[in-house]
PDB file of C-alpha atoms in Angstrom:
ATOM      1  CA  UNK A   1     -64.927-156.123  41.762  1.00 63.00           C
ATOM      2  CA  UNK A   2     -63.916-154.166  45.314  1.00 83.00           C
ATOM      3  CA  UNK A   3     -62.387-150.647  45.521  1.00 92.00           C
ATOM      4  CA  UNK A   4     -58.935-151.521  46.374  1.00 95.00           C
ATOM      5  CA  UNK A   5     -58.719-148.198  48.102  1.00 96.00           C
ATOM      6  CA  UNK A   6     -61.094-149.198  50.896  1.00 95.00           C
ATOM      7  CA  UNK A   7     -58.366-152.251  52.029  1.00 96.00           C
ATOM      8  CA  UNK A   8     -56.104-150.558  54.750  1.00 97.00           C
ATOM      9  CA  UNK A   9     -53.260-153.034  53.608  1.00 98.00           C
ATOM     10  CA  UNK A  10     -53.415-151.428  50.155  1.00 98.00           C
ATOM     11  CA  UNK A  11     -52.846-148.059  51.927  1.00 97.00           C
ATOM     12  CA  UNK A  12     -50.279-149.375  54.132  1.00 98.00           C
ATOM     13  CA  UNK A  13     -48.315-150.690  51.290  1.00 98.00           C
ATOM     14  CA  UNK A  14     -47.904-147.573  49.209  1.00 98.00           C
ATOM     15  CA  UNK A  15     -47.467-146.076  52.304  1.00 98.00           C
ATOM     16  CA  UNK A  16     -44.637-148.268  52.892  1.00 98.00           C
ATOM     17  CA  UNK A  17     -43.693-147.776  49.353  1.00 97.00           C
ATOM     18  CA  UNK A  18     -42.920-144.113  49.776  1.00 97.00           C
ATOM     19  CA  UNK A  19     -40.835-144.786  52.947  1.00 97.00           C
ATOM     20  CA  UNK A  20     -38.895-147.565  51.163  1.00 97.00           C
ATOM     21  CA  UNK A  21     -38.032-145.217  48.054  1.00 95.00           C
ATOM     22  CA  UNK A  22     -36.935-142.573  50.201  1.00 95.00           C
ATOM     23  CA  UNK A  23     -34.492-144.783  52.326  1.00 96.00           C
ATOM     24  CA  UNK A  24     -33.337-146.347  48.578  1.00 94.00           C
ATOM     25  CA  UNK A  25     -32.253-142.378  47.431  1.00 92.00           C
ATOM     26  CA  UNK A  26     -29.737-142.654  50.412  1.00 92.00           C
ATOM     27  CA  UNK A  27     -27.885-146.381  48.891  1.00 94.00           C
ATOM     28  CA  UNK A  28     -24.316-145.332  48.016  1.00 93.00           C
ATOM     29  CA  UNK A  29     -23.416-144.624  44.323  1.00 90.00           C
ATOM     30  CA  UNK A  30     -21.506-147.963  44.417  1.00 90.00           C
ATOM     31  CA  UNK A  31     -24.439-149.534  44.289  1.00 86.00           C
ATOM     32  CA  UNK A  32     -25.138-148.492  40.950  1.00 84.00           C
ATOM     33  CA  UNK A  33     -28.682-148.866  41.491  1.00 85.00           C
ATOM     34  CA  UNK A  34     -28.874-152.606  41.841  1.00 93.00           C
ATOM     35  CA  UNK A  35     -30.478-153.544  44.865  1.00 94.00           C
ATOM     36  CA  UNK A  36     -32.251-150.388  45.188  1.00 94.00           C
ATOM     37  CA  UNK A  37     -34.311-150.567  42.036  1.00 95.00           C
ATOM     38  CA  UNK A  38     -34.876-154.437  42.878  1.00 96.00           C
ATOM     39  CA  UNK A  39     -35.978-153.326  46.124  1.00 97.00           C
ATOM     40  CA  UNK A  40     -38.353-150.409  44.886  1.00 96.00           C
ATOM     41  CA  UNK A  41     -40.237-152.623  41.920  1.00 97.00           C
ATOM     42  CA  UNK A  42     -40.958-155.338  44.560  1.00 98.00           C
ATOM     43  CA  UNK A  43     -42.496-153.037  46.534  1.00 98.00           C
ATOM     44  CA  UNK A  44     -44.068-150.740  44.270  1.00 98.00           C
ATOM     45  CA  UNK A  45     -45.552-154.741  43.096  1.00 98.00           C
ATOM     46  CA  UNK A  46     -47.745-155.261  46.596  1.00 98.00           C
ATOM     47  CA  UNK A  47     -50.141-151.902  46.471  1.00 98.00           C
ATOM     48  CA  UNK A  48     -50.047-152.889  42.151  1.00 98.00           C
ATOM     49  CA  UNK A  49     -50.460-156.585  42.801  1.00 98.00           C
ATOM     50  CA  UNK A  50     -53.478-155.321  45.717  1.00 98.00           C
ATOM     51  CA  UNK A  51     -55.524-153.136  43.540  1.00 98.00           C
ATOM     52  CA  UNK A  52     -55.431-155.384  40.259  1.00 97.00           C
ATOM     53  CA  UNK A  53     -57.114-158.106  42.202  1.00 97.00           C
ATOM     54  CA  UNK A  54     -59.500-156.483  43.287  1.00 95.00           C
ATOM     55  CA  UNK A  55     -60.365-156.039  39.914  1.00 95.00           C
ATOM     56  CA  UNK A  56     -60.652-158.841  38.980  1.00 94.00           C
ATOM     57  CA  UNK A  57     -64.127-160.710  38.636  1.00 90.00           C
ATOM     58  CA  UNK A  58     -63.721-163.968  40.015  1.00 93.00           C
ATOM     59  CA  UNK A  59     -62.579-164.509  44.206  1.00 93.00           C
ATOM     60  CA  UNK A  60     -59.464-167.402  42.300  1.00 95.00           C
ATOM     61  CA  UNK A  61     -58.272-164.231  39.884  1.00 96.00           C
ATOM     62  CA  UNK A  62     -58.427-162.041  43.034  1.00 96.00           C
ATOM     63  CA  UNK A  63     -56.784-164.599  45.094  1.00 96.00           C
ATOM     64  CA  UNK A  64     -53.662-164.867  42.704  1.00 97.00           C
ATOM     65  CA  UNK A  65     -52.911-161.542  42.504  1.00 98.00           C
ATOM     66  CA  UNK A  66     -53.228-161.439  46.138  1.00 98.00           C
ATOM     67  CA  UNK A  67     -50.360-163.987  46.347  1.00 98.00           C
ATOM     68  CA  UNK A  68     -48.571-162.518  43.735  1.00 98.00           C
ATOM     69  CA  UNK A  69     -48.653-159.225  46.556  1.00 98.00           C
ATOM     70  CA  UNK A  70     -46.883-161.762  49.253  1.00 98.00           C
ATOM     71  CA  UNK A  71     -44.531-162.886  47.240  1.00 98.00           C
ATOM     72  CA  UNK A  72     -43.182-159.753  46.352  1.00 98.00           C
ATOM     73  CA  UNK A  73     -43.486-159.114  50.182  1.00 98.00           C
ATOM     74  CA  UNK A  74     -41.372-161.459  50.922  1.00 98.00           C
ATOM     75  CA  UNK A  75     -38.889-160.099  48.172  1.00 98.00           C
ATOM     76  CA  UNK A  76     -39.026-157.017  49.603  1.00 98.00           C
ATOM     77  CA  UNK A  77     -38.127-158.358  52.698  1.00 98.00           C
ATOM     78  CA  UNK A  78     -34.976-159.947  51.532  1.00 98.00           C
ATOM     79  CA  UNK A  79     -33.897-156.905  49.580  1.00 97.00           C
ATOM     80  CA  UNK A  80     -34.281-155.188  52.843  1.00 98.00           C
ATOM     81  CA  UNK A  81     -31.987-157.796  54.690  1.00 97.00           C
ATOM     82  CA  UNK A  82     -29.356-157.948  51.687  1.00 96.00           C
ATOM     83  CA  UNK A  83     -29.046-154.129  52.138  1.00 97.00           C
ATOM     84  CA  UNK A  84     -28.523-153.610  55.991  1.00 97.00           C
ATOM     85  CA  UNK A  85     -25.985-156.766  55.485  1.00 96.00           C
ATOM     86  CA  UNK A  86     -24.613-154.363  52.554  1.00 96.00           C
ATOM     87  CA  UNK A  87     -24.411-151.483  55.104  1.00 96.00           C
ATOM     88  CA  UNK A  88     -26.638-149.303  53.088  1.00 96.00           C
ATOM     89  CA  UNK A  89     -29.441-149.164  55.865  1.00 96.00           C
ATOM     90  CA  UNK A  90     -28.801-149.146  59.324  1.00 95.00           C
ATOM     91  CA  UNK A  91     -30.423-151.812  61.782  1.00 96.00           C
ATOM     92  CA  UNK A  92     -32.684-148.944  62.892  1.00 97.00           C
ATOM     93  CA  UNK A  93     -34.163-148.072  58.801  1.00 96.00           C
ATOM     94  CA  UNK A  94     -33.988-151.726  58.724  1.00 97.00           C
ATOM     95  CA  UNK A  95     -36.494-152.876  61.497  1.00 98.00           C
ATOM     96  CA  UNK A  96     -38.664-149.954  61.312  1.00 98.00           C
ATOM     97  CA  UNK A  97     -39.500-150.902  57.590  1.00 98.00           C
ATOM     98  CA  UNK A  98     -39.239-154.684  58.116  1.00 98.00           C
ATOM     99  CA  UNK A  99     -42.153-154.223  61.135  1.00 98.00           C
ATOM    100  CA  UNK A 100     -44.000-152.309  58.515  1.00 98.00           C
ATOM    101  CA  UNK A 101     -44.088-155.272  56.297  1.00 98.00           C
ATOM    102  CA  UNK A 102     -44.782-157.826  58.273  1.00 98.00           C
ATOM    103  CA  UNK A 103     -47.724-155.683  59.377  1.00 98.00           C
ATOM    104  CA  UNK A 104     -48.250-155.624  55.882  1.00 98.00           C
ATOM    105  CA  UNK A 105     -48.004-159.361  54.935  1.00 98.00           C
ATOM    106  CA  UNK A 106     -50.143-160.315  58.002  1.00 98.00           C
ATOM    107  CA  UNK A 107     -52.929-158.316  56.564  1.00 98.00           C
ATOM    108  CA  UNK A 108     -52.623-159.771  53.552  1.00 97.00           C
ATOM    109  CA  UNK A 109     -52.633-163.689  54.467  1.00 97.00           C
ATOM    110  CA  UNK A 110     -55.942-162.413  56.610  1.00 97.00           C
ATOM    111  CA  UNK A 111     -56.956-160.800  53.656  1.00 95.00           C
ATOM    112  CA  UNK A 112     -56.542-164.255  51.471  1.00 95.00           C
ATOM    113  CA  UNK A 113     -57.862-166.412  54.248  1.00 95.00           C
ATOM    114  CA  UNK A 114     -61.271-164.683  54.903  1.00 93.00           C
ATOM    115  CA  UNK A 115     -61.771-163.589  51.302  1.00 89.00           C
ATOM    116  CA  UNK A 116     -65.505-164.162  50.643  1.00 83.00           C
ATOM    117  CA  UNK A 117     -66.522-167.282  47.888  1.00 77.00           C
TER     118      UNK A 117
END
């Protein structure tokens, strides 16, 4: 077991989380709270997905949940792309959080890679 709260890309991801669900509030009403509720339980799934690995007692346990974490990465990173397409964030929101990310999902394959046996 490792404290997930010692792993800078768990702290970067709920970081990111926070940013992500404040830039969701501002989605038009049209939306009716489609893609920003996808968008927000993918990426409230990466810190989740992070910190329930680590808890877990075996490095192939923690390694799942560790790509269950870039998979919703890279779900967050389409909802992100569907909703600048959709006009609801603007190509500055958009790139600002998508660099996040990919900060985000480079840690993590790093993370997965070097994870000790």
């Amino acid at each position: 077991m490792h404290d997930f709260r010692k792993l800078r890309v768990w702290d970067l991801s709920r970081d990111l989380a926070v940013a992500v669900e404040r830039a969701s509030r501002a989605f038009p009403r049209s939306d009716h709270g489609v893609v920003s509720s996808q968008l927000r339980r993918a990426m409230i799934s990466i810190p989740a997905n992070i910190a329930e690995g680590c808890g877990k007692s075996s490095r192939k346990e923690t390694l799942r949940y560790f790509q269950i974490a870039a998979g919703s990465a890279a779900e967050v990173e389409n909802h992100l792309l569907i909703a600048s397409e959709f006009g609801y964030l603007n190509v500055g929101a958009r790139e600002e959080l998508l660099g996040q990310l990919k900060s985000i999902q480079r840690m993590l394959f790093k993370l997965m890679k070097n994870l000790p046996e």
